[in-house]
PDB file of C-alpha atoms and ligand atoms in Angstrom:
ATOM      1  CA  MET A   1    -107.288 129.070  -9.869  1.00  0.00           C
ATOM      2  CA  ASN A   2    -110.905 130.144 -11.332  1.00  0.00           C
ATOM      3  CA  LYS A   3    -111.099 129.442 -15.390  1.00  0.00           C
ATOM      4  CA  THR A   4    -111.412 132.925 -16.161  1.00  0.00           C
ATOM      5  CA  PHE A   5    -107.976 133.932 -13.928  1.00  0.00           C
ATOM      6  CA  LYS A   6    -106.328 130.554 -15.441  1.00  0.00           C
ATOM      7  CA  SER A   7    -106.756 131.769 -19.313  1.00  0.00           C
ATOM      8  CA  PHE A   8    -106.042 135.741 -18.369  1.00  0.00           C
ATOM      9  CA  SER A   9    -102.498 134.505 -16.543  1.00  0.00           C
ATOM     10  CA  GLU A  10    -101.938 132.355 -19.819  1.00  0.00           C
ATOM     11  CA  LYS A  11    -101.766 135.295 -21.879  1.00  0.00           C
ATOM     12  CA  ILE A  12     -99.735 137.350 -19.924  1.00  0.00           C
ATOM     13  CA  PHE A  13     -97.392 134.379 -19.931  1.00  0.00           C
ATOM     14  CA  LYS A  14     -97.016 134.582 -23.706  1.00  0.00           C
ATOM     15  CA  CYS A  15     -96.421 138.065 -23.693  1.00  0.00           C
ATOM     16  CA  ASN A  16     -93.389 139.282 -25.526  1.00  0.00           C
ATOM     17  CA  LYS A  17     -94.371 142.884 -27.018  1.00  0.00           C
ATOM     18  CA  CYS A  18     -91.384 145.054 -24.809  1.00  0.00           C
ATOM     19  CA  ASP A  19     -88.295 143.676 -26.582  1.00  0.00           C
ATOM     20  CA  ARG A  20     -86.121 145.966 -24.001  1.00  0.00           C
ATOM     21  CA  LEU A  21     -87.879 143.926 -20.767  1.00  0.00           C
ATOM     22  CA  VAL A  22     -87.937 140.377 -22.701  1.00  0.00           C
ATOM     23  CA  ASN A  23     -83.781 140.369 -23.606  1.00  0.00           C
ATOM     24  CA  PHE A  24     -83.196 141.874 -20.035  1.00  0.00           C
ATOM     25  CA  ARG A  25     -85.433 138.785 -18.314  1.00  0.00           C
ATOM     26  CA  ASN A  26     -83.770 135.818 -20.651  1.00  0.00           C
ATOM     27  CA  GLN A  27     -80.596 137.717 -19.864  1.00  0.00           C
ATOM     28  CA  VAL A  28     -80.904 137.422 -15.914  1.00  0.00           C
ATOM     29  CA  SER A  29     -82.522 134.197 -15.895  1.00  0.00           C
ATOM     30  CA  ARG A  30     -79.652 132.992 -18.271  1.00  0.00           C
ATOM     31  CA  LYS A  31     -76.948 134.385 -16.082  1.00  0.00           C
ATOM     32  CA  LYS A  32     -78.889 133.651 -12.717  1.00  0.00           C
ATOM     33  CA  ARG A  33     -77.590 134.390  -8.945  1.00  0.00           C
ATOM     34  CA  LYS A  34     -74.183 132.441  -8.154  1.00  0.00           C
ATOM     35  CA  SER A  35     -77.122 130.884  -4.996  1.00  0.00           C
ATOM     36  CA  PHE A  36     -79.958 130.014  -7.648  1.00  0.00           C
ATOM     37  CA  LYS A  37     -77.200 128.315  -9.919  1.00  0.00           C
ATOM     38  CA  ASN A  38     -79.429 125.171 -10.236  1.00  0.00           C
ATOM     39  CA  GLN A  39     -82.620 126.582 -10.530  1.00  0.00           C
ATOM     40  CA  THR A  40     -84.813 127.065 -13.447  1.00  0.00           C
ATOM     41  CA  TYR A  41     -85.552 130.427 -13.872  1.00  0.00           C
ATOM     42  CA  TRP A  42     -89.652 131.493 -14.588  1.00  0.00           C
ATOM     43  CA  ASN A  43     -88.465 133.690 -17.340  1.00  0.00           C
ATOM     44  CA  LYS A  44     -92.125 134.776 -18.305  1.00  0.00           C
ATOM     45  CA  PRO A  45     -93.898 137.890 -17.391  1.00  0.00           C
ATOM     46  CA  VAL A  46     -95.682 137.341 -13.946  1.00  0.00           C
ATOM     47  CA  SER A  47     -99.413 137.330 -13.517  1.00  0.00           C
ATOM     48  CA  GLY A  48    -101.374 138.781  -9.930  1.00  0.00           C
ATOM     49  CA  PHE A  49    -101.668 136.013  -6.884  1.00  0.00           C
ATOM     50  CA  GLY A  50    -104.211 135.924  -4.320  1.00  0.00           C
ATOM     51  CA  ASP A  51    -108.045 135.898  -3.658  1.00  0.00           C
ATOM     52  CA  TYR A  52    -109.850 137.034  -6.568  1.00  0.00           C
ATOM     53  CA  LYS A  53    -112.748 138.064  -4.288  1.00  0.00           C
ATOM     54  CA  ALA A  54    -110.226 140.230  -2.181  1.00  0.00           C
ATOM     55  CA  LYS A  55    -111.504 143.655  -0.858  1.00  0.00           C
ATOM     56  CA  ILE A  56    -107.819 144.567  -0.964  1.00  0.00           C
ATOM     57  CA  ILE A  57    -105.656 144.753  -3.577  1.00  0.00           C
ATOM     58  CA  LEU A  58    -101.684 145.432  -3.537  1.00  0.00           C
ATOM     59  CA  VAL A  59    -100.126 146.740  -6.276  1.00  0.00           C
ATOM     60  CA  GLY A  60     -96.228 146.726  -6.762  1.00  0.00           C
ATOM     61  CA  LEU A  61     -93.863 147.831  -9.599  1.00  0.00           C
ATOM     62  CA  ALA A  62     -92.509 144.746 -11.281  1.00  0.00           C
ATOM     63  CA  PRO A  63     -91.292 141.127 -10.908  1.00  0.00           C
ATOM     64  CA  ALA A  64     -87.948 141.235  -9.159  1.00  0.00           C
ATOM     65  CA  ALA A  65     -84.903 140.205 -10.956  1.00  0.00           C
ATOM     66  CA  HIS A  66     -84.161 137.024  -9.046  1.00  0.00           C
ATOM     67  CA  GLY A  67     -87.131 137.153  -7.055  1.00  0.00           C
ATOM     68  CA  ALA A  68     -90.533 136.553  -9.240  1.00  0.00           C
ATOM     69  CA  THR A  69     -88.967 136.247 -12.417  1.00  0.00           C
ATOM     70  CA  ARG A  70     -87.242 133.035 -10.839  1.00  0.00           C
ATOM     71  CA  THR A  71     -90.077 131.776  -9.009  1.00  0.00           C
ATOM     72  CA  GLY A  72     -92.678 132.718 -11.073  1.00  0.00           C
ATOM     73  CA  ARG A  73     -95.078 134.488  -8.288  1.00  0.00           C
ATOM     74  CA  VAL A  74     -95.152 137.870  -7.456  1.00  0.00           C
ATOM     75  CA  PHE A  75     -93.184 139.197  -4.399  1.00  0.00           C
ATOM     76  CA  THR A  76     -91.940 135.426  -3.950  1.00  0.00           C
ATOM     77  CA  GLY A  77     -87.787 134.403  -3.287  1.00  0.00           C
ATOM     78  CA  ASP A  78     -86.532 137.994  -2.733  1.00  0.00           C
ATOM     79  CA  LYS A  79     -85.508 140.549   0.269  1.00  0.00           C
ATOM     80  CA  SER A  80     -88.600 142.482  -0.630  1.00  0.00           C
ATOM     81  CA  ALA A  81     -91.209 139.540  -0.572  1.00  0.00           C
ATOM     82  CA  ASN A  82     -89.284 138.756   3.088  1.00  0.00           C
ATOM     83  CA  PHE A  83     -90.230 142.661   4.234  1.00  0.00           C
ATOM     84  CA  LEU A  84     -93.627 142.587   2.562  1.00  0.00           C
ATOM     85  CA  PHE A  85     -94.995 138.975   4.152  1.00  0.00           C
ATOM     86  CA  LYS A  86     -93.858 139.859   7.821  1.00  0.00           C
ATOM     87  CA  CYS A  87     -95.524 142.840   7.408  1.00  0.00           C
ATOM     88  CA  LEU A  88     -98.864 141.114   5.806  1.00  0.00           C
ATOM     89  CA  PHE A  89     -98.701 138.596   8.187  1.00  0.00           C
ATOM     90  CA  LYS A  90     -98.827 141.115  11.386  1.00  0.00           C
ATOM     91  CA  ALA A  91    -101.974 142.796   9.545  1.00  0.00           C
ATOM     92  CA  GLY A  92    -103.598 139.578   9.910  1.00  0.00           C
ATOM     93  CA  LEU A  93    -103.454 139.163   5.269  1.00  0.00           C
ATOM     94  CA  CYS A  94    -102.189 136.037   5.035  1.00  0.00           C
ATOM     95  CA  ASN A  95    -101.435 132.630   6.562  1.00  0.00           C
ATOM     96  CA  GLN A  96     -97.743 132.846   6.984  1.00  0.00           C
ATOM     97  CA  SER A  97     -94.619 135.039   7.378  1.00  0.00           C
ATOM     98  CA  ASN A  98     -93.094 134.169   4.374  1.00  0.00           C
ATOM     99  CA  SER A  99     -92.910 133.713   0.461  1.00  0.00           C
ATOM    100  CA  ASP A 100     -89.998 131.722  -0.672  1.00  0.00           C
ATOM    101  CA  HIS A 101     -91.692 129.688  -3.481  1.00  0.00           C
ATOM    102  CA  ILE A 102     -94.904 128.997  -5.239  1.00  0.00           C
ATOM    103  CA  ASN A 103     -95.248 125.482  -3.219  1.00  0.00           C
ATOM    104  CA  ASP A 104     -94.295 127.093   0.405  1.00  0.00           C
ATOM    105  CA  GLY A 105     -98.382 126.832   1.331  1.00  0.00           C
ATOM    106  CA  LEU A 106     -98.805 130.993   1.611  1.00  0.00           C
ATOM    107  CA  LYS A 107    -102.509 132.185   1.334  1.00  0.00           C
ATOM    108  CA  LEU A 108    -103.784 135.706   0.966  1.00  0.00           C
ATOM    109  CA  TYR A 109    -106.887 136.431   3.467  1.00  0.00           C
ATOM    110  CA  ASN A 110    -109.341 139.151   1.421  1.00  0.00           C
ATOM    111  CA  THR A 111    -105.883 140.003  -0.533  1.00  0.00           C
ATOM    112  CA  PHE A 112    -104.519 140.124  -3.911  1.00  0.00           C
ATOM    113  CA  ILE A 113    -101.263 141.473  -5.259  1.00  0.00           C
ATOM    114  CA  THR A 114    -100.404 142.308  -8.653  1.00  0.00           C
ATOM    115  CA  LEU A 115     -97.875 144.139 -10.721  1.00  0.00           C
ATOM    116  CA  ALA A 116     -98.067 147.748 -12.880  1.00  0.00           C
ATOM    117  CA  LEU A 117     -95.531 146.173 -15.262  1.00  0.00           C
ATOM    118  CA  ARG A 118     -94.962 142.209 -15.346  1.00  0.00           C
ATOM    119  CA  CYS A 119     -91.478 142.019 -16.543  1.00  0.00           C
ATOM    120  CA  VAL A 120     -88.617 143.170 -14.519  1.00  0.00           C
ATOM    121  CA  PRO A 121     -86.745 146.231 -16.162  1.00  0.00           C
ATOM    122  CA  PRO A 122     -83.008 146.803 -15.687  1.00  0.00           C
ATOM    123  CA  HIS A 123     -82.501 148.847 -12.873  1.00  0.00           C
ATOM    124  CA  ASP A 124     -85.746 148.657 -11.671  1.00  0.00           C
ATOM    125  CA  LYS A 125     -86.919 151.608 -13.960  1.00  0.00           C
ATOM    126  CA  PRO A 126     -89.255 150.965 -16.773  1.00  0.00           C
ATOM    127  CA  LYS A 127     -90.129 153.005 -19.750  1.00  0.00           C
ATOM    128  CA  SER A 128     -93.259 155.203 -20.469  1.00  0.00           C
ATOM    129  CA  ASP A 129     -94.040 152.872 -23.448  1.00  0.00           C
ATOM    130  CA  GLU A 130     -93.501 149.814 -21.423  1.00  0.00           C
ATOM    131  CA  LEU A 131     -95.900 150.974 -18.680  1.00  0.00           C
ATOM    132  CA  LYS A 132     -98.258 151.885 -21.695  1.00  0.00           C
ATOM    133  CA  ASN A 133     -97.810 148.624 -22.969  1.00  0.00           C
ATOM    134  CA  CYS A 134     -98.444 146.270 -19.660  1.00  0.00           C
ATOM    135  CA  SER A 135    -101.535 148.790 -18.640  1.00  0.00           C
ATOM    136  CA  LYS A 136    -104.037 146.713 -20.785  1.00  0.00           C
ATOM    137  CA  PHE A 137    -102.797 144.107 -18.424  1.00  0.00           C
ATOM    138  CA  PHE A 138    -103.598 145.947 -15.514  1.00  0.00           C
ATOM    139  CA  LYS A 139    -106.381 147.046 -16.689  1.00  0.00           C
ATOM    140  CA  GLN A 140    -108.374 143.720 -17.392  1.00  0.00           C
ATOM    141  CA  GLU A 141    -106.944 142.472 -14.205  1.00  0.00           C
ATOM    142  CA  LEU A 142    -108.400 145.028 -11.616  1.00  0.00           C
ATOM    143  CA  ASN A 143    -111.569 144.573 -13.654  1.00  0.00           C
ATOM    144  CA  MET A 144    -111.827 141.578 -12.919  1.00  0.00           C
ATOM    145  CA  ILE A 145    -111.574 141.771  -9.138  1.00  0.00           C
ATOM    146  CA  ASN A 146    -114.834 142.478  -8.633  1.00  0.00           C
ATOM    147  CA  ASN A 147    -114.962 143.343  -4.806  1.00  0.00           C
ATOM    148  CA  LYS A 148    -112.518 145.670  -4.786  1.00  0.00           C
ATOM    149  CA  LYS A 149    -112.171 148.526  -1.674  1.00  0.00           C
ATOM    150  CA  VAL A 150    -108.957 149.761  -1.304  1.00  0.00           C
ATOM    151  CA  ILE A 151    -105.963 149.846  -3.255  1.00  0.00           C
ATOM    152  CA  VAL A 152    -102.594 149.911  -1.128  1.00  0.00           C
ATOM    153  CA  ALA A 153    -100.291 151.137  -4.202  1.00  0.00           C
ATOM    154  CA  LEU A 154     -96.412 150.187  -3.429  1.00  0.00           C
ATOM    155  CA  GLY A 155     -94.100 152.809  -4.463  1.00  0.00           C
ATOM    156  CA  LYS A 156     -94.311 156.199  -7.044  1.00  0.00           C
ATOM    157  CA  ILE A 157     -94.892 154.173 -10.267  1.00  0.00           C
ATOM    158  CA  ALA A 158     -97.513 151.910  -8.810  1.00  0.00           C
ATOM    159  CA  PHE A 159     -99.405 154.614  -7.535  1.00  0.00           C
ATOM    160  CA  ASP A 160     -99.088 156.770 -10.498  1.00  0.00           C
ATOM    161  CA  THR A 161    -100.510 153.375 -12.456  1.00  0.00           C
ATOM    162  CA  CYS A 162    -103.290 152.916 -10.306  1.00  0.00           C
ATOM    163  CA  ILE A 163    -103.869 157.326 -10.874  1.00  0.00           C
ATOM    164  CA  LYS A 164    -103.781 156.806 -14.791  1.00  0.00           C
ATOM    165  CA  PHE A 165    -106.086 153.666 -14.946  1.00  0.00           C
ATOM    166  CA  TYR A 166    -108.782 155.783 -12.928  1.00  0.00           C
ATOM    167  CA  LYS A 167    -108.185 158.627 -15.215  1.00  0.00           C
ATOM    168  CA  LYS A 168    -108.210 156.796 -18.500  1.00  0.00           C
ATOM    169  CA  ASN A 169    -111.224 154.723 -17.749  1.00  0.00           C
ATOM    170  CA  PHE A 170    -113.327 156.556 -15.330  1.00  0.00           C
ATOM    171  CA  ASN A 171    -113.166 160.126 -16.808  1.00  0.00           C
ATOM    172  CA  ILE A 172    -111.602 161.250 -13.654  1.00  0.00           C
ATOM    173  CA  THR A 173    -109.451 164.664 -13.202  1.00  0.00           C
ATOM    174  CA  GLY A 174    -107.330 166.325 -10.323  1.00  0.00           C
ATOM    175  CA  THR A 175    -104.207 166.206  -8.902  1.00  0.00           C
ATOM    176  CA  PHE A 176    -103.009 162.884  -6.933  1.00  0.00           C
ATOM    177  CA  LYS A 177     -99.888 162.883  -5.489  1.00  0.00           C
ATOM    178  CA  PHE A 178     -97.873 160.232  -3.927  1.00  0.00           C
ATOM    179  CA  GLU A 179     -97.053 160.185  -0.238  1.00  0.00           C
ATOM    180  CA  HIS A 180     -96.883 157.226   2.228  1.00  0.00           C
ATOM    181  CA  GLY A 181    -100.297 156.797   3.694  1.00  0.00           C
ATOM    182  CA  LYS A 182    -101.976 159.427   2.344  1.00  0.00           C
ATOM    183  CA  SER A 183    -104.967 158.347   0.687  1.00  0.00           C
ATOM    184  CA  TYR A 184    -107.518 158.878  -1.704  1.00  0.00           C
ATOM    185  CA  GLU A 185    -111.107 158.525  -2.606  1.00  0.00           C
ATOM    186  CA  ILE A 186    -111.556 157.701  -6.441  1.00  0.00           C
ATOM    187  CA  ASN A 187    -114.526 156.261  -8.054  1.00  0.00           C
ATOM    188  CA  ASP A 188    -115.211 154.352  -4.495  1.00  0.00           C
ATOM    189  CA  ILE A 189    -112.211 152.712  -4.357  1.00  0.00           C
ATOM    190  CA  ILE A 190    -109.488 154.146  -2.029  1.00  0.00           C
ATOM    191  CA  ILE A 191    -106.401 154.023  -2.960  1.00  0.00           C
ATOM    192  CA  ILE A 192    -103.041 154.501  -0.415  1.00  0.00           C
ATOM    193  CA  GLY A 193     -99.691 155.089  -1.303  1.00  0.00           C
ATOM    194  CA  CYS A 194     -97.406 153.027   0.857  1.00  0.00           C
ATOM    195  CA  TYR A 195     -93.374 152.958   0.146  1.00  0.00           C
ATOM    196  CA  HIS A 196     -92.363 150.055  -1.422  1.00  0.00           C
ATOM    197  CA  PRO A 197     -90.728 147.350   0.566  1.00  0.00           C
ATOM    198  CA  SER A 198     -87.417 147.373  -1.596  1.00  0.00           C
ATOM    199  CA  PRO A 199     -83.825 146.567   0.260  1.00  0.00           C
ATOM    200  CA  ARG A 200     -83.080 150.598  -0.300  1.00  0.00           C
ATOM    201  CA  ASN A 201     -86.067 151.770   1.193  1.00  0.00           C
ATOM    202  CA  VAL A 202     -86.107 149.099   4.286  1.00  0.00           C
ATOM    203  CA  ASN A 203     -81.992 150.044   4.834  1.00  0.00           C
ATOM    204  CA  THR A 204     -82.438 153.589   4.651  1.00  0.00           C
ATOM    205  CA  LYS A 205     -85.285 153.499   7.466  1.00  0.00           C
ATOM    206  CA  LYS A 206     -87.644 155.302   5.037  1.00  0.00           C
ATOM    207  CA  ILE A 207     -90.143 152.156   5.217  1.00  0.00           C
ATOM    208  CA  ASP A 208     -90.227 150.168   8.600  1.00  0.00           C
ATOM    209  CA  ILE A 209     -92.538 147.215   9.599  1.00  0.00           C
ATOM    210  CA  PRO A 210     -94.367 149.422  12.258  1.00  0.00           C
ATOM    211  CA  LYS A 211     -94.669 152.182   9.179  1.00  0.00           C
ATOM    212  CA  MET A 212     -95.936 149.744   6.777  1.00  0.00           C
ATOM    213  CA  VAL A 213     -98.450 147.474   9.443  1.00  0.00           C
ATOM    214  CA  ASN A 214    -100.038 150.270  10.008  1.00  0.00           C
ATOM    215  CA  VAL A 215    -101.297 151.214   6.196  1.00  0.00           C
ATOM    216  CA  PHE A 216    -102.565 147.624   6.254  1.00  0.00           C
ATOM    217  CA  LYS A 217    -104.409 147.872   9.082  1.00  0.00           C
ATOM    218  CA  ILE A 218    -105.990 151.109   7.422  1.00  0.00           C
ATOM    219  CA  ALA A 219    -106.661 148.970   4.260  1.00  0.00           C
ATOM    220  CA  LYS A 220    -107.944 146.045   6.623  1.00  0.00           C
ATOM    221  CA  LYS A 221    -110.435 148.119   8.344  1.00  0.00           C
ATOM    222  CA  ILE A 222    -111.622 150.251   4.944  1.00  0.00           C
ATOM    223  CA  SER A 223    -112.341 146.728   3.737  1.00  0.00           C
ATOM    224  CA  ALA A 224    -114.282 145.863   6.529  1.00  0.00           C
ATOM    225  CA  ASN A 225    -116.896 148.757   6.079  1.00  0.00           C
TER     226      ASN A 225
HETATM  227  S1  SF4 B 301     -93.795 144.079 -19.757  1.00  0.00           S
HETATM  228 FE1  SF4 B 301     -95.908 143.825 -19.629  1.00  0.00          FE
HETATM  229  S2  SF4 B 301     -96.491 144.266 -21.831  1.00  0.00           S
HETATM  230 FE2  SF4 B 301     -94.253 144.676 -22.098  1.00  0.00          FE
HETATM  231  S3  SF4 B 301     -93.500 142.273 -22.739  1.00  0.00           S
HETATM  232 FE3  SF4 B 301     -94.016 141.835 -20.563  1.00  0.00          FE
HETATM  233  S4  SF4 B 301     -95.817 141.416 -19.969  1.00  0.00           S
HETATM  234 FE4  SF4 B 301     -95.745 142.167 -21.883  1.00  0.00          FE
END
């Protein structure tokens, strides 16, 4: 990890700004899931992961309670991660189809993954003030990925977070609606909506592997232009 990202990540790890989320994070990490009872949970906010020179950025909602809140790496160690990495691997954007723990050898190709919110919210439902508190990290991180050309927003909250970022920081106006596969060009960046790889979306077949791989292949093509 380069120095700038290291010190930025360390700043994120120390953040305790949102009382409700800090309490929930502590509660999840203390109680643990039965199958992980012998593990020590990360129990800190989660930073972005991947290639800092990437042209493709993926934006998720927040760390999962027993995924990244436990392992300390975004989309790692839960069902959403299993699905996401199967798709990223099929699209040729990473070196392996699994993301289990921080020492599993995972490498992303030309891709960086980050989050709208760095701490797990109860029932995966963040409050607007919590998203606002965390937006400073989103802004700083996005600004550090200088080569970005395309953003894939995983779910409506991630999509709205990206739109807010561009509206606020680049004086963009207009209406932008989240739809799977729909893309917008904003300030030289293409933002593509994509259903989140959550177990609920996968089980109800809202998203499946071909649909998600297709979005990643489009992102890859845009990044090559
Ligand atoms: S959600 Fe973001 S702003 Fe809130 S405590 Fe976590 S890192 Fe800090």
